[in-house]
Amino acid sequence: MSTFLNASPIFGPVRSRRLGVSLGVNMMPAEGKICSFDCLYCENGFNAERVCGKKHNSAELVAAELEAKLREMGASGELPDVITFAGNGEPTAAPGFPEAIRRAVALRDELAPKAKIAVLSNGTYAARPEVHDALMLVDDNILKLDTVDAGFIQLLDRPVGPYDVERQIEAFAAFEGHVIVQTIFLCGEYEGTSCDNTGEQYVGPWLAALERIKPQAATIYTIARETPASGLQKAPAEALDAIAARVRTLGIPCQASY
């Protein structure tokens, strides 16, 4: 199935289902993918198919290109709703990520003061002090928690290194509410194993984790593009609606995207 890589270090703007007009910031080079997950549903493809021999982008390069793009968009009269750190892999893994965030905040304040800054992250580096502090500076700190079931994490998200979901929950809770938990729900199977995480076996413990994390919001979604793994299917809209309703009963705002 078709997957794609983003331009680098700036891509878009694109219209996001959840974020509006989003200008992307890519800490990874355009030639490949650098990620601590190897998700079955990743729009950038599997890690092994997107091997990258280049290093992460520097904060200096990212800031220079972001400034140029914001000035170009300002001159055309269409500034972004959000500046989103995402790209070909895990943005917080880049050594220059904390400095890139600081510079992006300054540029936003100067050139696009109405825009938010968002980070889409799998959360694997969230416990690092320098990453935690940088994420506290952004408007939307969006961290992934697809499930709290260790076996399902290995099936769906396929962490590249050690991954302890209990430590992840603690790291997310350490933001003291300055975090949006992002979760994909889907159906289908992969190599004969079910990939359906819409049932109570997965939803109940995930809701308990949200109670511990106490995020400012949760955002749930399902597959919207082709995936590198065949056999995956969209979760039904009624399943997402039911899960979102249960999140809201916890007092946590929840957006569902279909």
Short mmCIF file of C-alpha atoms in Angstrom, two decimals, residues 67-253:
data_model
loop_
_atom_site.label_atom_id
_atom_site.label_comp_id
_atom_site.label_asym_id
_atom_site.label_seq_id
_atom_site.Cartn_x
_atom_site.Cartn_y
_atom_site.Cartn_z
CA GLU A 67 10.86 31.93 9.62
CA ALA A 68 11.01 32.07 5.82
CA LYS A 69 7.76 30.13 5.46
CA LEU A 70 5.89 32.20 8.05
CA ARG A 71 6.97 35.41 6.32
CA GLU A 72 5.83 33.99 2.97
CA MET A 73 2.45 32.96 4.38
CA GLY A 74 2.04 36.28 6.14
CA ALA A 75 2.65 38.14 2.88
CA SER A 76 -0.05 36.04 1.20
CA GLY A 77 -2.52 36.74 4.01
CA GLU A 78 -2.97 33.14 5.18
CA LEU A 79 -1.08 32.31 8.35
CA PRO A 80 -1.42 28.83 9.87
CA ASP A 81 -3.79 27.92 12.67
CA VAL A 82 -1.09 25.71 14.13
CA ILE A 83 2.61 25.00 13.71
CA THR A 84 2.94 21.25 14.17
CA PHE A 85 6.10 19.35 14.98
CA ALA A 86 5.56 15.93 13.40
CA GLY A 87 7.24 14.67 10.22
CA ASN A 88 8.94 11.40 9.35
CA GLY A 89 9.16 9.80 12.78
CA GLU A 90 9.52 10.91 16.38
CA PRO A 91 10.31 14.65 16.67
CA THR A 92 11.37 14.61 20.31
CA ALA A 93 14.19 12.17 19.51
CA ALA A 94 16.10 14.91 17.67
CA PRO A 95 18.96 16.37 19.74
CA GLY A 96 17.95 19.85 18.60
CA PHE A 97 14.27 19.46 19.50
CA PRO A 98 14.26 21.55 22.73
CA GLU A 99 16.06 24.47 21.06
CA ALA A 100 13.87 24.17 17.95
CA ILE A 101 10.80 24.52 20.16
CA ARG A 102 12.18 27.60 21.89
CA ARG A 103 12.95 29.22 18.55
CA ALA A 104 9.57 28.27 17.11
CA VAL A 105 7.80 29.88 20.06
CA ALA A 106 9.73 33.11 19.51
CA LEU A 107 8.97 33.10 15.78
CA ARG A 108 5.31 32.37 16.39
CA ASP A 109 5.07 35.25 18.85
CA GLU A 110 6.66 37.59 16.31
CA LEU A 111 5.13 36.48 13.01
CA ALA A 112 1.96 34.48 13.70
CA PRO A 113 0.77 35.35 17.21
CA LYS A 114 -2.64 33.72 16.76
CA ALA A 115 -1.16 30.34 15.82
CA LYS A 116 -0.75 27.50 18.28
CA ILE A 117 2.30 25.30 18.46
CA ALA A 118 1.60 21.56 18.64
CA VAL A 119 3.78 18.49 18.96
CA LEU A 120 2.62 15.05 17.78
CA SER A 121 4.74 12.56 19.71
CA ASN A 122 4.66 8.90 20.68
CA GLY A 123 5.83 9.97 24.13
CA THR A 124 8.86 7.70 24.34
CA TYR A 125 11.15 10.60 25.26
CA ALA A 126 8.64 12.54 27.36
CA ALA A 127 10.35 11.67 30.65
CA ARG A 128 13.63 13.28 29.61
CA PRO A 129 13.88 16.59 31.51
CA GLU A 130 14.90 18.64 28.47
CA VAL A 131 12.05 17.19 26.38
CA HIS A 132 9.53 17.60 29.21
CA ASP A 133 10.50 21.25 29.63
CA ALA A 134 10.24 21.91 25.89
CA LEU A 135 6.80 20.28 25.71
CA MET A 136 5.64 22.51 28.55
CA LEU A 137 6.26 25.50 26.24
CA VAL A 138 3.89 24.38 23.47
CA ASP A 139 0.15 24.93 23.32
CA ASP A 140 -0.83 21.38 22.38
CA ASN A 141 1.39 18.65 23.81
CA ILE A 142 -0.16 15.65 22.03
CA LEU A 143 1.21 12.33 23.25
CA LYS A 144 0.27 8.88 21.98
CA LEU A 145 -1.19 6.13 24.16
CA ASP A 146 -2.85 3.57 21.88
CA THR A 147 -3.37 1.03 24.65
CA VAL A 148 -2.04 0.03 28.06
CA ASP A 149 -1.88 -3.65 27.12
CA ALA A 150 1.79 -4.63 26.77
CA GLY A 151 1.12 -7.32 24.19
CA PHE A 152 -1.03 -5.09 22.04
CA ILE A 153 1.62 -2.34 22.14
CA GLN A 154 4.14 -4.81 20.74
CA LEU A 155 1.68 -5.87 18.05
CA LEU A 156 0.45 -2.43 16.96
CA ASP A 157 3.08 0.18 17.89
CA ARG A 158 6.12 -2.12 17.79
CA PRO A 159 8.54 -0.05 19.93
CA VAL A 160 12.09 -0.14 18.62
CA GLY A 161 13.59 -0.21 22.13
CA PRO A 162 12.38 -0.98 25.67
CA TYR A 163 8.89 0.33 26.40
CA ASP A 164 7.26 0.29 29.82
CA VAL A 165 3.67 1.51 29.66
CA GLU A 166 3.58 2.15 33.41
CA ARG A 167 6.51 4.53 33.10
CA GLN A 168 4.83 6.18 30.13
CA ILE A 169 1.68 6.83 32.16
CA GLU A 170 3.80 8.34 34.94
CA ALA A 171 5.64 10.54 32.43
CA PHE A 172 2.35 11.76 30.95
CA ALA A 173 0.92 12.46 34.41
CA ALA A 174 4.02 14.52 35.23
CA PHE A 175 2.77 17.22 32.84
CA GLU A 176 0.06 17.93 35.45
CA GLY A 177 -2.68 18.34 32.88
CA HIS A 178 -0.63 20.02 30.14
CA VAL A 179 -1.05 17.06 27.80
CA ILE A 180 -3.52 15.78 25.22
CA VAL A 181 -3.65 12.00 24.97
CA GLN A 182 -3.98 10.75 21.40
CA THR A 183 -5.22 7.23 20.68
CA ILE A 184 -5.98 5.32 17.51
CA PHE A 185 -8.77 2.75 17.56
CA LEU A 186 -8.97 0.28 14.73
CA CYS A 187 -10.15 -3.16 13.69
CA GLY A 188 -8.96 -5.88 11.34
CA GLU A 189 -5.95 -8.13 11.77
CA TYR A 190 -2.25 -8.45 11.04
CA GLU A 191 -0.67 -11.78 10.17
CA GLY A 192 -3.66 -13.61 11.61
CA THR A 193 -3.78 -11.68 14.91
CA SER A 194 -6.66 -9.35 15.76
CA CYS A 195 -5.86 -5.63 15.84
CA ASP A 196 -9.23 -4.63 17.29
CA ASN A 197 -8.74 -2.45 20.40
CA THR A 198 -12.33 -1.17 20.61
CA GLY A 199 -13.47 -3.82 23.11
CA GLU A 200 -13.71 -3.53 26.89
CA GLN A 201 -10.49 -5.53 27.36
CA TYR A 202 -8.60 -2.53 25.99
CA VAL A 203 -10.92 0.43 26.54
CA GLY A 204 -11.48 -0.09 30.27
CA PRO A 205 -7.79 -0.08 31.29
CA TRP A 206 -7.11 2.80 28.88
CA LEU A 207 -9.82 4.86 30.58
CA ALA A 208 -8.25 4.05 33.96
CA ALA A 209 -4.93 5.37 32.63
CA LEU A 210 -6.63 8.60 31.54
CA GLU A 211 -7.95 9.03 35.07
CA ARG A 212 -4.38 8.82 36.34
CA ILE A 213 -2.91 11.11 33.68
CA LYS A 214 -5.64 13.76 34.02
CA PRO A 215 -5.03 15.25 30.55
CA GLN A 216 -6.55 18.53 29.43
CA ALA A 217 -8.22 16.54 26.64
CA ALA A 218 -8.13 13.30 24.67
CA THR A 219 -8.34 12.88 20.94
CA ILE A 220 -9.33 9.57 19.40
CA TYR A 221 -9.26 8.67 15.75
CA THR A 222 -9.06 5.81 13.29
CA ILE A 223 -7.35 5.01 10.03
CA ALA A 224 -7.78 7.73 7.42
CA ARG A 225 -5.13 6.75 4.86
CA GLU A 226 -3.62 3.61 3.45
CA THR A 227 -1.40 1.73 5.88
CA PRO A 228 1.83 -0.22 5.35
CA ALA A 229 0.27 -3.32 6.92
CA SER A 230 -2.58 -4.93 5.02
CA GLY A 231 -5.63 -6.19 6.88
CA LEU A 232 -6.19 -3.17 9.12
CA GLN A 233 -9.67 -1.63 9.09
CA LYS A 234 -11.32 1.54 10.31
CA ALA A 235 -13.07 1.41 13.67
CA PRO A 236 -16.82 2.04 13.27
CA ALA A 237 -17.94 5.59 13.99
CA GLU A 238 -20.39 4.32 16.60
CA ALA A 239 -17.55 2.63 18.47
CA LEU A 240 -15.55 5.87 18.54
CA ASP A 241 -18.60 7.81 19.67
CA ALA A 242 -19.23 5.37 22.52
CA ILE A 243 -15.60 5.56 23.67
CA ALA A 244 -15.58 9.36 23.47
CA ALA A 245 -18.75 9.50 25.58
CA ARG A 246 -17.08 7.41 28.27
CA VAL A 247 -14.07 9.74 28.27
CA ARG A 248 -16.34 12.74 28.74
CA THR A 249 -18.02 11.12 31.73
CA LEU A 250 -14.59 11.33 33.38
CA GLY A 251 -14.70 15.09 32.94
CA ILE A 252 -12.14 14.99 30.12
CA PRO A 253 -13.01 16.69 26.82
#
